[in-house]
Coordinates of C-alpha atoms and ligand atoms in Angstrom, one line a residue:
M1108 CA 95.8 50.2 -34.9
S1109 CA 95.2 51.4 -38.4
Q1110 CA 92.7 54.0 -39.0
V1111 CA 91.1 54.8 -42.4
I1112 CA 88.9 57.9 -42.9
I1113 CA 86.3 57.9 -45.7
V1114 CA 84.9 61.3 -46.8
G1115 CA 81.3 60.9 -48.1
G1116 CA 78.3 58.8 -47.3
G1117 CA 77.1 57.4 -50.7
N1118 CA 77.5 54.1 -52.4
A1119 CA 81.2 54.6 -53.2
A1120 CA 82.0 55.6 -49.6
L1121 CA 80.1 52.8 -48.1
C1122 CA 81.5 50.2 -50.4
A1123 CA 85.0 51.6 -49.6
A1124 CA 84.3 51.5 -45.9
L1125 CA 83.2 47.8 -46.1
S1126 CA 86.2 47.0 -48.2
A1127 CA 88.6 48.7 -45.9
R1128 CA 87.2 46.6 -43.0
D1129 CA 87.4 43.5 -45.1
N1130 CA 91.0 44.3 -45.9
G1131 CA 92.1 44.7 -42.3
A1132 CA 91.6 48.3 -41.4
C1133 CA 91.1 48.3 -37.6
K1134 CA 89.1 51.5 -37.5
V1135 CA 87.0 52.9 -40.2
I1136 CA 85.3 56.3 -39.8
V1137 CA 82.9 57.6 -42.5
L1138 CA 82.4 61.4 -42.5
E1139 CA 79.0 62.2 -44.0
R1140 CA 78.5 65.9 -44.6
A1141 CA 74.7 65.5 -44.8
P1142 CA 72.5 65.1 -41.7
R1143 CA 71.2 61.5 -41.2
D1144 CA 67.9 62.2 -42.9
E1145 CA 69.6 63.4 -46.1
A1146 CA 72.5 61.1 -46.0
G1147 CA 73.5 58.8 -48.9
G1148 CA 74.4 61.4 -51.6
N1149 CA 73.2 61.0 -55.1
S1150 CA 73.3 57.4 -54.5
R1151 CA 70.1 57.6 -52.4
F1152 CA 68.3 59.6 -55.3
T1153 CA 68.9 56.8 -57.8
A1154 CA 66.5 54.1 -59.0
G1155 CA 69.4 51.8 -58.1
A1156 CA 70.0 50.7 -61.8
I1157 CA 73.4 49.2 -62.0
R1158 CA 75.2 48.1 -65.1
V1159 CA 76.8 44.7 -64.9
A1160 CA 78.5 42.3 -67.4
Y1161 CA 76.8 38.9 -67.6
S1162 CA 77.4 36.3 -70.3
G1163 CA 74.1 34.5 -69.7
V1164 CA 71.3 33.8 -67.5
D1165 CA 73.6 31.8 -65.0
D1166 CA 75.4 35.0 -64.1
L1167 CA 72.0 36.7 -63.4
T1168 CA 70.7 33.8 -61.3
A1169 CA 73.9 34.0 -59.3
L1170 CA 73.2 37.6 -58.4
M1171 CA 69.4 37.1 -58.1
P1172 CA 68.8 33.5 -56.9
D1173 CA 65.2 34.4 -56.0
L1174 CA 64.2 34.5 -59.7
T1175 CA 61.5 31.9 -60.2
A1176 CA 61.3 29.4 -63.0
E1177 CA 58.3 31.2 -64.3
E1178 CA 60.1 34.5 -64.3
L1179 CA 63.1 33.0 -66.1
D1180 CA 60.7 31.4 -68.6
N1181 CA 58.9 34.6 -69.4
T1182 CA 62.0 36.7 -69.9
D1183 CA 64.6 37.0 -72.6
F1184 CA 67.5 38.5 -70.6
G1185 CA 69.9 38.2 -73.6
T1186 CA 73.5 38.8 -72.7
Y1187 CA 75.6 41.9 -71.7
T1188 CA 79.1 40.6 -72.1
E1189 CA 82.3 42.3 -71.1
D1190 CA 83.0 43.1 -74.7
Q1191 CA 79.6 44.8 -75.0
F1192 CA 80.3 46.8 -71.9
F1193 CA 83.8 47.8 -73.2
D1194 CA 82.2 48.8 -76.5
D1195 CA 79.5 50.9 -74.8
M1196 CA 82.1 52.8 -72.7
G1197 CA 84.2 53.4 -75.8
R1198 CA 81.4 54.4 -78.1
V1199 CA 79.6 56.8 -75.9
T1200 CA 82.7 58.5 -74.6
D1201 CA 84.1 58.9 -78.1
Y1202 CA 86.9 56.5 -77.1
R1203 CA 88.4 59.0 -74.6
C1204 CA 87.7 56.9 -71.4
D1205 CA 90.9 55.6 -69.7
P1206 CA 91.3 52.0 -70.8
D1207 CA 92.8 50.9 -67.5
L1208 CA 90.1 52.3 -65.4
V1209 CA 87.5 50.9 -67.8
E1210 CA 89.2 47.4 -67.7
L1211 CA 88.7 47.5 -63.9
L1212 CA 85.1 48.8 -64.2
V1213 CA 84.0 46.1 -66.6
R1214 CA 85.9 43.1 -65.5
R1215 CA 85.1 43.6 -61.9
S1216 CA 81.4 44.6 -62.3
H1217 CA 80.0 41.1 -61.7
E1218 CA 82.3 40.0 -58.9
T1219 CA 81.7 43.4 -57.2
L1220 CA 77.9 42.9 -57.2
M1221 CA 78.4 39.4 -55.9
W1222 CA 80.4 41.0 -53.1
M1223 CA 77.7 43.6 -52.5
R1224 CA 75.2 40.7 -52.1
E1225 CA 77.4 39.2 -49.4
K1226 CA 77.2 42.6 -47.6
G1227 CA 73.4 42.5 -47.7
V1228 CA 72.4 44.2 -51.0
R1229 CA 69.7 42.5 -52.9
F1230 CA 69.2 42.8 -56.7
V1231 CA 66.2 42.4 -58.9
P1232 CA 65.7 42.7 -62.7
I1233 CA 64.5 46.1 -64.0
W1234 CA 61.3 44.7 -65.5
G1235 CA 59.4 48.0 -65.3
R1236 CA 61.9 50.3 -67.1
Q1237 CA 64.3 48.3 -69.3
A1238 CA 62.1 45.6 -70.7
F1239 CA 59.1 45.6 -73.0
K1240 CA 56.8 42.6 -73.6
V1241 CA 57.0 41.1 -77.1
D1242 CA 55.0 38.0 -78.0
G1243 CA 54.2 37.4 -74.3
R1244 CA 57.8 37.5 -73.2
F1245 CA 59.7 40.4 -71.6
R1246 CA 62.7 41.3 -73.6
F1247 CA 65.6 43.4 -72.0
W1248 CA 67.3 46.1 -74.0
G1249 CA 70.1 48.6 -73.5
G1250 CA 72.5 46.5 -71.5
L1251 CA 70.8 47.6 -68.2
T1252 CA 69.1 44.7 -66.5
V1253 CA 69.7 44.8 -62.7
E1254 CA 68.7 47.3 -60.0
A1255 CA 69.2 47.3 -56.3
W1256 CA 66.1 46.2 -54.4
G1257 CA 64.5 49.2 -53.0
G1258 CA 66.2 51.5 -55.5
G1259 CA 68.7 54.0 -54.2
P1260 CA 67.2 54.2 -50.7
G1261 CA 67.3 50.4 -50.5
L1262 CA 70.9 50.4 -51.7
V1263 CA 72.1 53.0 -49.3
D1264 CA 70.2 51.5 -46.4
A1265 CA 71.6 48.0 -47.1
L1266 CA 75.1 49.2 -47.4
T1267 CA 74.8 51.4 -44.2
A1268 CA 73.4 48.4 -42.2
G1269 CA 76.3 46.3 -43.5
A1270 CA 78.9 48.9 -42.6
L1271 CA 77.5 49.4 -39.1
K1272 CA 77.5 45.6 -38.7
A1273 CA 81.2 45.5 -39.8
G1274 CA 82.0 48.0 -37.1
V1275 CA 82.3 51.1 -39.3
E1276 CA 81.6 54.3 -37.4
I1277 CA 79.5 56.7 -39.4
R1278 CA 79.4 60.5 -38.4
Y1279 CA 76.6 62.5 -39.9
G1280 CA 76.7 66.2 -40.3
A1281 CA 80.5 65.9 -40.4
R1282 CA 81.9 68.0 -43.3
A1283 CA 85.6 67.5 -44.2
T1284 CA 87.0 70.8 -45.1
A1285 CA 90.7 70.1 -45.7
L1286 CA 93.4 67.4 -45.9
I1287 CA 96.2 67.4 -43.4
H1288 CA 99.2 66.8 -45.5
G1289 CA 103.0 66.8 -45.0
E1290 CA 106.1 65.2 -46.3
D1291 CA 104.7 61.8 -45.5
G1292 CA 101.6 62.4 -47.5
V1293 CA 98.1 62.7 -46.1
T1294 CA 97.7 62.1 -42.4
G1295 CA 94.1 63.2 -41.6
V1296 CA 91.4 65.6 -42.3
R1297 CA 90.0 68.7 -40.9
V1298 CA 86.4 68.3 -40.0
K1299 CA 83.6 70.7 -39.3
Q1300 CA 80.8 69.3 -37.2
D1301 CA 78.2 71.1 -35.0
G1302 CA 79.9 74.4 -36.1
R1303 CA 83.3 73.4 -34.6
L1304 CA 86.4 72.6 -36.5
S1305 CA 88.7 69.7 -35.4
D1306 CA 91.5 67.7 -36.8
L1307 CA 91.2 63.9 -37.2
S1308 CA 94.3 61.8 -37.9
A1309 CA 94.3 58.9 -40.1
D1310 CA 96.7 56.4 -41.7
A1311 CA 94.9 56.8 -44.9
V1312 CA 92.1 59.0 -46.3
L1313 CA 89.7 58.1 -49.0
L1314 CA 87.6 60.7 -50.8
A1315 CA 84.3 59.6 -52.1
S1316 CA 82.4 62.9 -51.7
G1317 CA 81.0 63.3 -55.1
G1318 CA 81.4 65.9 -57.9
F1319 CA 80.7 69.6 -58.0
E1320 CA 77.2 69.5 -59.6
A1321 CA 75.5 71.3 -56.6
N1322 CA 77.9 74.2 -56.9
P1323 CA 76.5 76.8 -59.3
A1324 CA 79.7 78.9 -59.3
W1325 CA 81.9 75.9 -60.3
R1326 CA 79.3 74.8 -62.8
A1327 CA 79.5 78.1 -64.6
R1328 CA 83.3 78.1 -64.2
Y1329 CA 84.0 74.6 -65.5
L1330 CA 80.9 73.5 -67.5
G1331 CA 80.4 76.9 -69.1
P1332 CA 78.1 79.8 -69.2
G1333 CA 74.4 78.9 -68.4
W1334 CA 75.2 75.9 -66.4
D1335 CA 74.5 77.8 -63.3
L1336 CA 70.9 77.9 -64.4
A1337 CA 70.5 74.1 -64.5
K1338 CA 68.6 72.4 -61.7
V1339 CA 70.3 69.8 -59.6
R1340 CA 68.8 66.3 -59.6
G1341 CA 70.3 65.0 -56.5
T1342 CA 71.9 66.0 -53.3
R1343 CA 72.7 69.6 -52.4
F1344 CA 75.9 68.5 -50.5
N1345 CA 78.1 67.6 -53.6
T1346 CA 79.8 71.0 -54.1
G1347 CA 83.2 69.7 -55.0
D1348 CA 84.7 69.7 -51.5
G1349 CA 86.7 66.5 -52.0
I1350 CA 88.1 67.6 -55.4
K1351 CA 89.1 71.0 -54.0
M1352 CA 90.8 69.6 -51.0
A1353 CA 92.8 67.2 -53.1
L1354 CA 93.7 69.9 -55.7
D1355 CA 94.8 72.2 -52.8
I1356 CA 97.5 69.7 -51.9
G1357 CA 98.7 69.2 -55.5
A1358 CA 96.5 66.4 -56.8
A1359 CA 96.1 66.1 -60.6
P1360 CA 92.8 66.9 -62.2
R1361 CA 91.6 64.4 -64.7
G1362 CA 88.9 63.8 -67.2
H1363 CA 86.1 66.0 -68.9
W1364 CA 86.0 69.0 -66.6
S1365 CA 83.6 70.8 -69.0
G1366 CA 81.3 67.8 -69.2
C1367 CA 78.5 66.4 -67.1
H1368 CA 75.6 64.0 -67.0
S1369 CA 72.5 66.0 -67.4
V1370 CA 69.0 65.0 -68.4
G1371 CA 65.5 66.4 -69.3
W1372 CA 64.0 67.4 -65.8
D1373 CA 60.7 68.9 -64.9
R1374 CA 60.8 72.5 -65.7
N1375 CA 59.2 73.4 -62.3
A1376 CA 61.3 71.0 -60.2
P1377 CA 62.9 72.5 -57.2
E1378 CA 66.5 73.8 -57.1
F1379 CA 67.9 70.6 -55.7
G1380 CA 66.6 66.9 -55.6
D1381 CA 63.7 66.1 -53.4
L1382 CA 64.1 62.7 -51.7
A1383 CA 60.3 62.2 -51.6
V1384 CA 60.2 62.4 -55.4
G1385 CA 63.6 60.7 -56.1
D1386 CA 64.3 60.6 -59.8
G1387 CA 60.5 61.2 -60.7
F1388 CA 61.2 64.6 -62.1
Q1389 CA 63.2 63.0 -65.0
K1390 CA 61.3 62.6 -68.3
H1391 CA 63.1 59.9 -70.3
S1392 CA 60.4 58.7 -72.8
Y1393 CA 61.3 61.2 -75.4
P1394 CA 62.4 58.6 -77.9
F1395 CA 58.7 57.7 -78.5
G1396 CA 57.7 61.4 -79.1
I1397 CA 59.2 64.6 -80.2
M1398 CA 60.7 67.6 -78.4
I1399 CA 60.2 71.2 -79.5
N1400 CA 61.7 74.4 -78.2
A1401 CA 60.4 78.0 -77.6
E1402 CA 60.7 78.6 -81.3
G1403 CA 58.5 75.6 -82.1
R1404 CA 61.3 73.7 -83.6
R1405 CA 62.7 70.2 -83.1
F1406 CA 66.3 70.5 -82.1
V1407 CA 67.6 66.9 -81.6
D1408 CA 67.3 63.4 -82.9
E1409 CA 65.0 62.0 -80.1
G1410 CA 65.4 58.5 -81.5
A1411 CA 69.2 58.6 -82.1
D1412 CA 69.8 55.5 -79.9
F1413 CA 68.2 53.7 -76.9
R1414 CA 67.3 56.2 -74.3
N1415 CA 70.0 55.1 -71.9
Y1416 CA 72.7 56.0 -74.5
T1417 CA 71.3 59.5 -75.2
Y1418 CA 69.5 60.8 -72.1
A1419 CA 72.8 61.7 -70.2
K1420 CA 73.7 64.3 -72.9
Y1421 CA 70.3 65.7 -73.9
G1422 CA 69.9 67.7 -70.7
G1423 CA 72.8 69.9 -72.0
V1424 CA 71.1 70.2 -75.3
I1425 CA 67.9 71.4 -73.7
L1426 CA 69.9 73.9 -71.6
S1427 CA 71.3 75.4 -74.8
Q1428 CA 67.7 76.1 -76.2
P1429 CA 66.2 79.5 -75.9
G1430 CA 64.8 79.9 -72.4
Q1431 CA 66.5 76.6 -71.3
F1432 CA 63.4 74.5 -71.8
A1433 CA 61.6 72.2 -74.2
W1434 CA 58.3 70.4 -74.4
Q1435 CA 58.0 66.7 -75.0
I1436 CA 55.0 65.8 -77.2
F1437 CA 53.3 62.4 -77.4
D1438 CA 50.0 61.1 -78.8
A1439 CA 47.6 58.3 -77.7
K1440 CA 49.5 55.6 -79.6
V1441 CA 52.5 55.8 -77.4
A1442 CA 51.0 56.9 -74.1
H1443 CA 51.2 53.4 -72.7
L1444 CA 54.9 53.3 -73.2
L1445 CA 55.6 56.4 -71.0
R1446 CA 57.6 55.6 -67.9
D1447 CA 56.1 55.9 -64.5
E1448 CA 57.8 59.3 -63.9
Y1449 CA 55.2 60.8 -66.3
R1450 CA 52.4 59.9 -63.9
I1451 CA 53.7 61.5 -60.8
R1452 CA 51.7 64.3 -59.1
Q1453 CA 54.5 66.9 -59.4
V1454 CA 54.5 67.1 -63.2
T1455 CA 54.2 70.0 -65.7
K1456 CA 51.8 68.5 -68.2
V1457 CA 49.3 69.7 -70.7
T1458 CA 46.7 67.5 -72.4
A1459 CA 44.2 68.2 -75.1
D1460 CA 42.0 66.5 -77.6
S1461 CA 43.3 68.4 -80.6
L1462 CA 46.9 69.3 -81.5
E1463 CA 45.8 72.9 -82.1
D1464 CA 44.6 73.3 -78.5
L1465 CA 47.7 71.5 -77.1
L1466 CA 50.1 73.8 -78.9
A1467 CA 48.1 76.9 -77.8
R1468 CA 48.6 75.9 -74.3
L1469 CA 52.3 75.2 -74.3
D1470 CA 53.8 77.9 -72.1
G1471 CA 56.5 80.0 -74.1
V1472 CA 56.2 78.2 -77.4
D1473 CA 55.6 79.7 -80.9
A1474 CA 52.5 77.6 -81.5
E1475 CA 52.2 78.4 -85.2
R1476 CA 55.8 77.3 -85.9
A1477 CA 55.2 74.2 -83.7
R1478 CA 52.1 73.2 -85.8
D1479 CA 54.3 73.5 -89.0
T1480 CA 57.1 71.5 -87.4
I1481 CA 54.7 68.7 -86.5
A1482 CA 53.1 68.7 -89.9
T1483 CA 56.4 68.4 -91.6
Y1484 CA 57.5 65.7 -89.2
N1485 CA 54.3 63.7 -89.6
D1486 CA 54.7 63.8 -93.4
A1487 CA 58.3 62.4 -93.1
V1488 CA 57.6 59.4 -90.9
A1489 CA 58.5 56.2 -92.7
T1490 CA 55.2 54.4 -91.8
D1491 CA 56.1 51.4 -93.9
V1492 CA 58.9 50.4 -91.4
P1493 CA 57.3 48.6 -88.4
F1494 CA 57.4 50.2 -84.9
D1495 CA 59.2 48.2 -82.3
P1496 CA 60.2 49.8 -79.0
N1497 CA 62.6 46.9 -78.1
V1498 CA 65.1 47.3 -81.0
K1499 CA 66.4 50.2 -82.8
D1500 CA 63.6 49.8 -85.4
G1501 CA 64.9 52.1 -88.1
R1502 CA 61.4 53.7 -88.4
N1503 CA 62.8 57.2 -89.3
T1504 CA 62.0 60.4 -91.0
P1505 CA 63.8 60.6 -94.4
G1506 CA 64.4 64.0 -95.6
L1507 CA 64.2 66.0 -92.3
E1508 CA 67.0 68.3 -91.4
I1509 CA 66.9 67.0 -87.9
P1510 CA 66.1 63.4 -88.3
K1511 CA 64.3 61.0 -85.9
S1512 CA 66.3 57.9 -86.6
N1513 CA 64.2 55.3 -84.8
W1514 CA 60.7 54.9 -83.2
A1515 CA 59.2 57.7 -85.4
N1516 CA 55.4 57.8 -85.2
R1517 CA 53.0 60.4 -86.6
I1518 CA 51.6 62.6 -83.9
D1519 CA 48.0 62.4 -84.9
E1520 CA 45.9 60.3 -82.5
P1521 CA 44.2 62.2 -79.6
P1522 CA 44.4 62.8 -76.7
F1523 CA 47.7 64.6 -77.0
E1524 CA 50.1 65.1 -74.1
A1525 CA 53.0 67.5 -73.5
Y1526 CA 55.5 67.7 -70.7
A1527 CA 57.7 70.7 -69.9
V1528 CA 61.4 70.0 -69.3
T1529 CA 64.6 71.9 -68.5
C1530 CA 68.1 70.7 -67.8
G1531 CA 68.7 68.6 -64.6
V1532 CA 72.4 68.1 -63.9
T1533 CA 73.1 64.8 -62.4
F1534 CA 76.8 64.6 -61.8
T1535 CA 80.0 66.2 -63.1
F1536 CA 82.6 64.2 -65.2
G1537 CA 85.8 66.0 -64.2
G1538 CA 87.6 64.9 -61.1
L1539 CA 90.8 63.5 -59.7
R1540 CA 93.4 61.3 -61.2
I1541 CA 93.9 57.9 -59.7
D1542 CA 96.1 54.9 -60.6
T1543 CA 94.7 51.5 -60.9
S1544 CA 95.0 50.8 -57.1
G1545 CA 92.8 53.9 -56.3
N1546 CA 95.7 56.0 -55.2
V1547 CA 95.4 59.7 -56.0
L1548 CA 98.2 61.1 -58.2
D1549 CA 99.8 64.4 -58.0
T1550 CA 100.4 66.8 -60.9
D1551 CA 103.8 65.0 -61.5
L1552 CA 101.8 61.8 -61.7
A1553 CA 103.3 60.4 -58.6
P1554 CA 101.0 58.7 -56.0
I1555 CA 100.2 60.9 -53.0
P1556 CA 100.9 58.6 -50.0
G1557 CA 97.8 58.0 -48.0
L1558 CA 95.2 59.5 -50.3
Y1559 CA 92.7 57.4 -52.2
A1560 CA 89.5 58.2 -54.1
A1561 CA 86.4 56.5 -55.5
G1562 CA 83.1 57.3 -57.2
E1563 CA 81.8 60.4 -58.9
L1564 CA 84.9 62.5 -58.1
V1565 CA 87.3 60.2 -60.0
G1566 CA 88.0 61.7 -63.5
G1567 CA 88.9 59.7 -66.6
L1568 CA 85.9 57.4 -67.0
F1569 CA 83.1 59.5 -68.5
Y1570 CA 83.5 61.9 -71.5
M1571 CA 80.7 63.6 -73.5
N1572 CA 78.1 60.9 -72.5
Y1573 CA 77.6 58.0 -70.2
P1574 CA 75.9 54.5 -70.4
G1575 CA 73.1 54.5 -67.9
G1576 CA 73.7 52.7 -64.7
T1577 CA 77.4 52.9 -64.7
G1578 CA 77.7 55.5 -62.0
L1579 CA 76.7 53.0 -59.3
T1580 CA 79.0 50.3 -60.9
S1581 CA 81.8 52.8 -60.8
G1582 CA 81.3 53.7 -57.2
A1583 CA 81.0 50.1 -56.1
V1584 CA 84.0 48.8 -58.1
F1585 CA 86.4 51.7 -57.3
G1586 CA 85.0 52.0 -53.7
R1587 CA 85.9 48.4 -53.1
L1588 CA 89.3 48.6 -54.8
S1589 CA 90.3 51.9 -53.3
G1590 CA 89.0 50.8 -49.9
A1591 CA 91.2 47.8 -49.9
S1592 CA 94.2 49.7 -51.0
A1593 CA 93.7 52.4 -48.3
A1594 CA 93.4 49.6 -45.7
R1595 CA 96.6 48.0 -46.8
F1596 CA 98.4 51.3 -46.9
A1597 CA 97.0 52.2 -43.4
A1598 CA 98.0 48.9 -42.0
K1599 CA 101.7 49.4 -43.1
Q1600 CA 101.7 52.9 -41.8
A1601 CA 100.4 51.8 -38.4
G1602 CA 102.5 48.7 -38.3
D1603 CA 99.5 46.3 -38.0
G1604 CA 101.1 42.8 -38.2
R1605 CA 98.1 41.3 -40.0
A1606 CA 98.0 43.4 -43.0
A1607 CA 101.7 44.2 -43.3
E1608 CA 102.5 40.7 -44.5
Ligands
LIG1284 C1 68.3 61.6 -59.7 C2 69.4 60.7 -59.9 C3 69.3 59.4 -60.5 C4 70.3 58.6 -60.7 N1 70.2 57.3 -61.2 C5 71.2 56.5 -61.4 C6 70.9 55.0 -61.6 O1 69.8 54.6 -61.6 N2 72.1 54.3 -61.7 C7 73.4 54.8 -61.7 O2 74.3 54.0 -61.8 N3 73.6 56.0 -61.3 C8 72.5 56.9 -61.2 N4 72.8 58.3 -60.8 C9 74.2 58.7 -60.7 C10 74.6 58.2 -59.3 O3 73.8 58.7 -58.3 C11 76.1 58.5 -59.0 O4 76.9 58.2 -60.2 C12 76.5 57.7 -57.9 O5 75.5 57.6 -56.9 C13 77.8 58.5 -57.3 O6 78.1 57.8 -56.0 P1 79.1 58.5 -55.1 O7 79.2 57.6 -53.8 O8 80.4 58.8 -55.8 O9 78.5 59.9 -54.8 P2 77.3 60.3 -53.8 O10 76.3 59.1 -53.7 O11 76.7 61.6 -54.4 O12 77.9 60.5 -52.4 C14 78.7 61.7 -52.2 C15 78.7 61.9 -50.6 O13 79.6 62.8 -50.3 C16 79.1 63.6 -49.2 N5 79.9 64.8 -49.1 C17 80.0 65.8 -50.0 N6 81.0 66.7 -49.5 C18 81.4 66.3 -48.4 C19 82.3 66.8 -47.4 N7 83.0 67.9 -47.5 N8 82.5 66.0 -46.3 C20 81.8 64.8 -46.0 N9 81.0 64.3 -46.9 C21 80.8 65.0 -48.1 C22 77.6 63.8 -49.7 O14 76.8 64.2 -48.6 C23 77.3 62.4 -50.1 O15 76.9 61.5 -49.1 C24 71.7 59.1 -60.5 C25 71.9 60.3 -60.0 C26 70.7 61.1 -59.7 C27 71.0 62.5 -59.1

């Protein structure tokens, strides 16, 4: 009777659990550190956007058979081919990403989402966030087209229901604290539940317990000074436990340990994510405005690329500004383009009918310098180039020291709006080294028998930056893959006839 233990309760863990059952594991136990009402990790905090390769509309209708003829008619989905996905991974990570892992991520993205559908997850197009209407038709941009129905909560609920239906046991409030390890590899975990420690044996253990973003000491230690001051966008439970447990038994670290995904996040957001607000504290419409810091200066090219290719690194840029904050400024011309998150109740916002009034009310900002900055910026806008939010329109600001490469508009039409942001850390990039079966490797690069990993705590995929929507794809693809490998290994260990063939 093979037994697989999965550590974690997010997308990667639940996909791994389902896959382990599919691949013959007799008993699968999910240990989720969070209590039931906070379960689901960062996955629950997401909007459910998931990057998937598709070579045409047929691939999308296979995933979303409920699309009506009218919806198909009204929308230009374009394509997001495997080649485009490869290019994006290479480009945004400065070509440091592990080619073997990326090969799996990209090539298995579509089949994995089809498999998730079988398990009860529903997908829909991201009309609201990733498409603008041009000449009466929605046109998608940025390679991100699909989201889980019901967002992150919908995704986690569907996977949880699927896992329970498949006979997976989920223990909430169960924190794995150490791996049980001997000459034969990993044979179980030590668990703390209801204040008591106990040992749980297993034929294979799969770690899917997230990164170390919610651990301020590790953030300062690995990401660098100042990162302890960032806010955490998601779960408070991802403190690096799984990574530490594996390193403690000799696992190899991998990837960009001083790097993370971080975004502009409401300056007054709480220390950790709030499930009632989800990702609403993020402020992602900066490509249509400008950002200024405490000194009243612009500090980054807000229009360097589509939002989903820059947002994950701009949190760190904001963190490095004086006082770790910035204000995003927009005028009436672009107010209709601002995402829903700008209209939530818990927002740090200032509005005014004149720029002068607006700047005077921006907490902590040198208003005089900000006025000069905006005047210089306005003068530089290439107004002869047409504005088009759907493409990189090249409407830029010739001559500025810090350019705005696309979507530049003069800020001159009242009312004016400004939003205060700081850095919100999403997840860390550094993690464990796995092979292409999901087996964790030791520092001699030999597989550690019985130990597998998936999701955020796998290193080697993301460096410097990240293409939006890839975290869930990675959790799903590697959860499914590693879960299958863990089940097969466990079956051999336990001598199960069925899977030992
Ligand atoms: C606000 C926000 C929005 C995001 N939006 C998107 C998006 O739209 N699309 C996208 O692709 N990505 C998005 N991401 C990133 C995405 O959430 C992650 O990449 C992905 O969910 C990671 O999945 P995971 O299963 O590896 O980790 P998680 O979902 O974080 O799961 C980790 C689990 O491990 C548990 N755990 C931790 N320590 C232990 C322990 N010692 N014992 C037992 N359990 C433990 C945690 O409680 C948690 O359940 C977003 C993240 C945030 C915070």
